[in-house]
Amino acid sequence: MEIIIEPDYEKMSKTSARIIAAEIRRKHDSVLGLATGDTPIGTYKELVKVHEIEGLDFSKVRTFNLDEYVGLAPPHKNSYNYFMWDNLFNHVNVSLSSVYVPQGNTDDPEQFCHWYEEQIQKAGGIDLQVLGIGGDGHIGFNEPGSSFASRTRVKALEEQTVKDNARFFEKEEDVPRFAITMGIGTILEARKILLIANGEKKADVCAQFIEGPVTSQITASSLQLHSYVTVVLDEAAASKLKRTEYYNWVRDNKHLVEKRVGR
Ligand code: GLP
């Protein structure tokens, strides 16, 4: 894993947007895996700026979102579908038919999940998967104990996740208890992964998934098994890491690293 520590949220957002923009420039029909939550809002804002100012072209880009609450129709204000249109899709030239978000109000979730996996395969697989991290270490909605081989499916949400996400709803009872989420197995098949996290409340869980053991209790630790992961943190989220000096040295001397090992 490459660990990039930025001084604050704004820099974290700029750096992660730059990584996504570079991927789109490298491959104009990139397949992006996208995440929701507070964390990527700044990144999406930066991407919109790059689109407006530098003309970053989304016309051939295809996107697959990680997850969606079960029971929420796509136009629902608290749905992840709504979030994505509000924060990104409405502001760039992505085509409506190239955007996939799990359908929370599907009549047949099982069949839908199969279909979603098939669409990812048909698109040629995900080139770059963007991730945030939940307070309990989840990626997507892969709660503690999720199999590392899991595929897109319905997951029951943990108590802490329901509490964490209650801020977006009028009352805690309104937070759906189930979600459709890409599995860990689905996420690990992406060619590249970018995880972003900010704030002190993510510091413990970041130290656990980066420097702790690989365990299904912190599902983000499964990323240690992937060969191309970039983690962009602000200083607060990185504050419990032990090897900060090493990560910073690698970042500052990347030109030497690339020359020697080719990543
Ligand atoms: C939700 C989403 C995750 C996201 C997490 C963190 O649980 N399913 O994909 O990473 O929230 O959200 P935030 O960025 O708001 O802390």
Tab-separated table of C-alpha atoms and ligand atoms in Angstrom:
chain	number	residue	atom	x	y	z
A	1	MET	CA	0.000	0.000	0.000
A	2	GLU	CA	1.172	3.476	-0.784
A	3	ILE	CA	0.275	5.827	2.072
A	4	ILE	CA	0.014	9.526	1.250
A	5	ILE	CA	-0.512	11.830	4.238
A	6	GLU	CA	-1.772	15.328	3.474
A	7	PRO	CA	-2.005	18.189	5.988
A	8	ASP	CA	-5.770	18.657	5.754
A	9	TYR	CA	-9.063	17.657	4.115
A	10	GLU	CA	-8.648	20.080	1.225
A	11	LYS	CA	-5.240	18.716	0.222
A	12	MET	CA	-6.462	15.147	0.710
A	13	SER	CA	-9.346	15.893	-1.660
A	14	LYS	CA	-7.088	17.531	-4.270
A	15	THR	CA	-4.613	14.648	-4.239
A	16	SER	CA	-7.301	11.988	-4.543
A	17	ALA	CA	-9.055	13.921	-7.343
A	18	ARG	CA	-5.731	14.162	-9.150
A	19	ILE	CA	-5.305	10.374	-8.949
A	20	ILE	CA	-8.802	9.802	-10.394
A	21	ALA	CA	-8.281	12.421	-13.121
A	22	ALA	CA	-4.966	10.801	-14.104
A	23	GLU	CA	-6.750	7.463	-14.479
A	24	ILE	CA	-9.421	9.021	-16.747
A	25	ARG	CA	-6.744	10.725	-18.848
A	26	ARG	CA	-4.785	7.464	-19.125
A	27	LYS	CA	-7.885	5.567	-20.242
A	28	HIS	CA	-10.766	7.658	-21.551
A	29	ASP	CA	-13.288	4.852	-21.120
A	30	SER	CA	-12.147	4.044	-17.586
A	31	VAL	CA	-14.470	2.056	-15.381
A	32	LEU	CA	-14.609	3.748	-11.989
A	33	GLY	CA	-15.926	2.253	-8.769
A	34	LEU	CA	-17.343	5.084	-6.665
A	35	ALA	CA	-18.075	5.649	-2.986
A	36	THR	CA	-20.425	7.898	-1.017
A	37	GLY	CA	-20.256	9.486	2.449
A	38	ASP	CA	-18.847	12.788	3.692
A	39	THR	CA	-15.255	11.832	2.878
A	40	PRO	CA	-15.383	11.909	-0.962
A	41	ILE	CA	-17.490	15.095	-1.244
A	42	GLY	CA	-14.350	17.280	-1.498
A	43	THR	CA	-12.786	14.878	-3.992
A	44	TYR	CA	-15.871	15.053	-6.224
A	45	LYS	CA	-15.888	18.864	-5.953
A	46	GLU	CA	-12.259	18.905	-7.119
A	47	LEU	CA	-13.061	16.537	-9.994
A	48	VAL	CA	-15.867	18.873	-11.101
A	49	LYS	CA	-13.348	21.739	-11.067
A	50	VAL	CA	-10.884	19.724	-13.163
A	51	HIS	CA	-13.740	18.999	-15.604
A	52	GLU	CA	-14.750	22.689	-15.802
A	53	ILE	CA	-11.290	24.261	-15.877
A	54	GLU	CA	-9.159	21.647	-17.630
A	55	GLY	CA	-11.888	19.924	-19.643
A	56	LEU	CA	-11.512	16.493	-18.050
A	57	ASP	CA	-13.772	14.378	-20.246
A	58	PHE	CA	-16.214	11.947	-18.634
A	59	SER	CA	-18.136	11.172	-21.834
A	60	LYS	CA	-16.735	7.641	-22.137
A	61	VAL	CA	-16.286	6.962	-18.431
A	62	ARG	CA	-18.417	4.235	-16.850
A	63	THR	CA	-19.126	4.161	-13.116
A	64	PHE	CA	-20.326	1.565	-10.623
A	65	ASN	CA	-21.261	2.615	-7.123
A	66	LEU	CA	-20.327	0.456	-4.193
A	67	ASP	CA	-23.587	0.332	-2.311
A	68	GLU	CA	-27.129	1.526	-1.680
A	69	TYR	CA	-29.646	1.321	1.152
A	70	VAL	CA	-32.321	-1.343	0.727
A	71	GLY	CA	-35.782	0.206	0.488
A	72	LEU	CA	-34.777	3.644	-0.822
A	73	ALA	CA	-35.900	4.445	-4.365
A	74	PRO	CA	-33.247	6.141	-6.571
A	75	PRO	CA	-34.767	9.677	-6.253
A	76	HIS	CA	-34.996	9.459	-2.421
A	77	LYS	CA	-33.007	12.326	-0.840
A	78	ASN	CA	-31.068	9.922	1.394
A	79	SER	CA	-30.286	7.419	-1.330
A	80	TYR	CA	-26.723	7.054	-2.528
A	81	ASN	CA	-28.074	7.396	-6.059
A	82	TYR	CA	-29.306	10.915	-5.196
A	83	PHE	CA	-25.983	11.690	-3.488
A	84	MET	CA	-24.011	10.769	-6.606
A	85	TRP	CA	-26.124	12.903	-8.940
A	86	ASP	CA	-26.045	15.774	-6.507
A	87	ASN	CA	-22.307	15.694	-5.852
A	88	LEU	CA	-20.837	14.519	-9.155
A	89	PHE	CA	-22.882	13.213	-12.066
A	90	ASN	CA	-24.993	16.369	-12.556
A	91	HIS	CA	-21.840	18.468	-12.838
A	92	VAL	CA	-19.749	16.498	-15.354
A	93	ASN	CA	-20.438	15.173	-18.867
A	94	VAL	CA	-20.944	11.543	-17.845
A	95	SER	CA	-23.624	9.762	-19.823
A	96	LEU	CA	-26.753	8.593	-17.975
A	97	SER	CA	-26.499	5.116	-19.499
A	98	SER	CA	-22.928	4.683	-18.193
A	99	VAL	CA	-23.799	5.220	-14.554
A	100	TYR	CA	-24.672	2.268	-12.318
A	101	VAL	CA	-25.825	2.536	-8.699
A	102	PRO	CA	-27.351	-0.480	-6.947
A	103	GLN	CA	-31.140	-0.186	-6.984
A	104	GLY	CA	-32.321	-0.002	-3.375
A	105	ASN	CA	-35.995	-0.584	-4.170
A	106	THR	CA	-35.559	-3.628	-6.388
A	107	ASP	CA	-38.231	-6.359	-6.002
A	108	ASP	CA	-35.645	-9.091	-6.309
A	109	PRO	CA	-32.369	-8.131	-4.599
A	110	GLU	CA	-30.728	-11.488	-5.235
A	111	GLN	CA	-31.295	-11.349	-8.956
A	112	PHE	CA	-30.342	-7.697	-9.014
A	113	CYS	CA	-26.999	-8.447	-7.315
A	114	HIS	CA	-26.184	-11.113	-9.943
A	115	TRP	CA	-27.093	-8.659	-12.691
A	116	TYR	CA	-24.900	-5.939	-11.137
A	117	GLU	CA	-21.885	-8.262	-11.016
A	118	GLU	CA	-22.539	-9.186	-14.653
A	119	GLN	CA	-22.591	-5.519	-15.695
A	120	ILE	CA	-19.211	-4.973	-14.016
A	121	GLN	CA	-17.818	-7.972	-15.916
A	122	LYS	CA	-19.341	-6.769	-19.205
A	123	ALA	CA	-17.700	-3.381	-18.727
A	124	GLY	CA	-14.351	-5.187	-18.488
A	125	GLY	CA	-13.972	-4.920	-14.705
A	126	ILE	CA	-13.239	-1.884	-12.559
A	127	ASP	CA	-10.061	0.075	-13.347
A	128	LEU	CA	-10.019	2.255	-10.245
A	129	GLN	CA	-12.146	1.684	-7.166
A	130	VAL	CA	-12.608	4.647	-4.816
A	131	LEU	CA	-13.315	3.762	-1.174
A	132	GLY	CA	-14.013	5.502	2.110
A	133	ILE	CA	-13.924	3.650	5.409
A	134	GLY	CA	-16.636	3.205	8.025
A	135	GLY	CA	-16.067	3.691	11.754
A	136	ASP	CA	-16.057	-0.100	12.203
A	137	GLY	CA	-13.493	-0.563	9.413
A	138	HIS	CA	-15.960	-1.466	6.671
A	139	ILE	CA	-15.506	-0.768	2.969
A	140	GLY	CA	-18.730	-0.432	0.990
A	141	PHE	CA	-21.151	-1.881	3.525
A	142	ASN	CA	-19.012	-4.956	4.182
A	143	GLU	CA	-19.533	-5.093	7.913
A	144	PRO	CA	-17.189	-6.953	10.312
A	145	GLY	CA	-17.156	-10.666	9.575
A	146	SER	CA	-17.812	-10.274	5.830
A	147	SER	CA	-16.142	-12.966	3.757
A	148	PHE	CA	-13.159	-11.815	1.724
A	149	ALA	CA	-14.670	-13.863	-1.126
A	150	SER	CA	-18.049	-12.083	-0.923
A	151	ARG	CA	-19.788	-10.690	-4.008
A	152	THR	CA	-22.516	-8.066	-4.391
A	153	ARG	CA	-25.281	-8.975	-1.943
A	154	VAL	CA	-27.576	-7.698	0.794
A	155	LYS	CA	-25.868	-7.026	4.158
A	156	ALA	CA	-27.398	-6.197	7.525
A	157	LEU	CA	-25.892	-3.016	8.957
A	158	GLU	CA	-24.058	-2.948	12.290
A	159	GLU	CA	-25.404	-0.856	15.154
A	160	GLN	CA	-22.424	1.544	14.911
A	161	THR	CA	-22.971	2.035	11.170
A	162	VAL	CA	-26.646	2.835	11.722
A	163	LYS	CA	-25.650	5.367	14.414
A	164	ASP	CA	-22.854	6.867	12.247
A	165	ASN	CA	-25.195	7.318	9.297
A	166	ALA	CA	-28.129	8.606	11.354
A	167	ARG	CA	-26.844	12.174	10.842
A	168	PHE	CA	-28.133	12.081	7.261
A	169	PHE	CA	-31.651	11.091	8.330
A	170	GLU	CA	-34.320	12.852	10.396
A	171	LYS	CA	-34.207	10.195	13.100
A	172	GLU	CA	-32.181	7.042	13.758
A	173	GLU	CA	-35.239	4.815	13.171
A	174	ASP	CA	-35.303	6.070	9.560
A	175	VAL	CA	-31.871	4.597	8.755
A	176	PRO	CA	-32.384	1.423	6.702
A	177	ARG	CA	-31.059	-1.729	8.414
A	178	PHE	CA	-29.986	-3.402	5.173
A	179	ALA	CA	-27.934	-2.393	2.162
A	180	ILE	CA	-26.899	-3.818	-1.178
A	181	THR	CA	-23.115	-3.721	-1.350
A	182	MET	CA	-20.353	-4.920	-3.634
A	183	GLY	CA	-18.523	-7.720	-1.823
A	184	ILE	CA	-14.921	-7.756	-0.685
A	185	GLY	CA	-14.215	-10.218	-3.508
A	186	THR	CA	-15.757	-7.761	-5.993
A	187	ILE	CA	-13.701	-4.845	-4.633
A	188	LEU	CA	-10.429	-6.798	-4.627
A	189	GLU	CA	-10.851	-7.519	-8.353
A	190	ALA	CA	-10.502	-3.808	-9.210
A	191	ARG	CA	-7.165	-3.152	-10.927
A	192	LYS	CA	-6.352	-0.211	-8.657
A	193	ILE	CA	-7.840	0.940	-5.387
A	194	LEU	CA	-7.865	4.397	-3.815
A	195	LEU	CA	-9.009	4.683	-0.187
A	196	ILE	CA	-9.488	8.111	1.361
A	197	ALA	CA	-10.110	8.999	5.010
A	198	ASN	CA	-10.029	12.121	7.115
A	199	GLY	CA	-10.560	13.241	10.687
A	200	GLU	CA	-9.544	12.024	14.113
A	201	LYS	CA	-12.527	9.697	14.360
A	202	LYS	CA	-10.975	7.549	11.620
A	203	ALA	CA	-7.467	7.458	13.190
A	204	ASP	CA	-7.833	4.166	15.111
A	205	VAL	CA	-9.440	2.294	12.275
A	206	CYS	CA	-6.849	3.569	9.762
A	207	ALA	CA	-3.997	2.349	11.990
A	208	GLN	CA	-5.778	-1.012	12.283
A	209	PHE	CA	-6.365	-1.615	8.597
A	210	ILE	CA	-2.965	-0.324	7.440
A	211	GLU	CA	-0.656	-1.641	10.154
A	212	GLY	CA	-2.723	-4.274	11.936
A	213	PRO	CA	-3.400	-7.890	10.986
A	214	VAL	CA	-5.574	-8.928	8.054
A	215	THR	CA	-8.902	-9.769	9.622
A	216	SER	CA	-12.541	-9.920	8.569
A	217	GLN	CA	-13.284	-7.907	11.736
A	218	ILE	CA	-11.801	-4.844	9.952
A	219	THR	CA	-12.818	-5.518	6.380
A	220	ALA	CA	-10.608	-2.704	4.994
A	221	SER	CA	-7.592	-4.789	6.113
A	222	SER	CA	-8.404	-7.088	3.155
A	223	LEU	CA	-6.754	-4.377	1.013
A	224	GLN	CA	-3.400	-5.624	2.293
A	225	LEU	CA	-3.996	-8.555	-0.079
A	226	HIS	CA	-4.299	-6.280	-3.137
A	227	SER	CA	-1.247	-5.349	-5.210
A	228	TYR	CA	-2.134	-1.726	-6.081
A	229	VAL	CA	-3.663	0.312	-3.283
A	230	THR	CA	-3.168	4.017	-2.627
A	231	VAL	CA	-4.387	5.423	0.685
A	232	VAL	CA	-4.758	9.206	0.985
A	233	LEU	CA	-5.261	10.481	4.533
A	234	ASP	CA	-5.287	13.825	6.242
A	235	GLU	CA	-2.981	14.231	9.242
A	236	ALA	CA	-5.756	13.627	11.766
A	237	ALA	CA	-6.714	10.265	10.232
A	238	ALA	CA	-3.023	9.333	10.042
A	239	SER	CA	-2.262	10.367	13.630
A	240	LYS	CA	-2.197	6.809	15.057
A	241	LEU	CA	0.066	5.316	12.375
A	242	LYS	CA	3.475	4.110	13.559
A	243	ARG	CA	5.450	4.246	10.311
A	244	THR	CA	4.602	7.782	9.220
A	245	GLU	CA	8.230	8.736	8.650
A	246	TYR	CA	8.713	5.820	6.282
A	247	TYR	CA	5.531	6.621	4.312
A	248	ASN	CA	6.575	10.258	3.982
A	249	TRP	CA	10.084	9.302	2.868
A	250	VAL	CA	8.651	7.043	0.160
A	251	ARG	CA	6.263	9.821	-0.959
A	252	ASP	CA	9.077	12.391	-1.146
A	253	ASN	CA	11.406	10.005	-2.954
A	254	LYS	CA	8.890	8.372	-5.223
A	255	HIS	CA	10.954	9.153	-8.306
A	256	LEU	CA	13.712	6.926	-6.889
A	257	VAL	CA	11.280	4.180	-5.917
A	258	GLU	CA	9.687	4.167	-9.368
A	259	LYS	CA	13.073	3.976	-11.060
A	260	ARG	CA	14.068	0.989	-8.939
A	261	VAL	CA	10.944	-1.102	-8.682
A	262	GLY	CA	8.775	0.261	-11.469
A	263	ARG	CA	5.457	0.866	-9.740
B	1	GLP	C1	-20.990	4.444	4.601
B	1	GLP	C2	-20.650	3.922	3.207
B	1	GLP	C3	-19.169	3.721	3.039
B	1	GLP	C4	-18.421	4.953	3.517
B	1	GLP	C5	-18.695	5.152	4.986
B	1	GLP	C6	-17.938	6.304	5.602
B	1	GLP	O1	-21.098	3.432	5.534
B	1	GLP	N1	-21.311	2.706	2.916
B	1	GLP	O2	-18.893	3.440	1.664
B	1	GLP	O3	-17.053	4.790	3.285
B	1	GLP	O4	-20.085	5.389	5.119
B	1	GLP	O5	-18.652	7.481	5.483
B	1	GLP	P1	-18.086	8.928	5.782
B	1	GLP	O6	-17.193	9.257	4.631
B	1	GLP	O7	-19.293	9.794	5.825
B	1	GLP	O8	-17.351	8.858	7.064
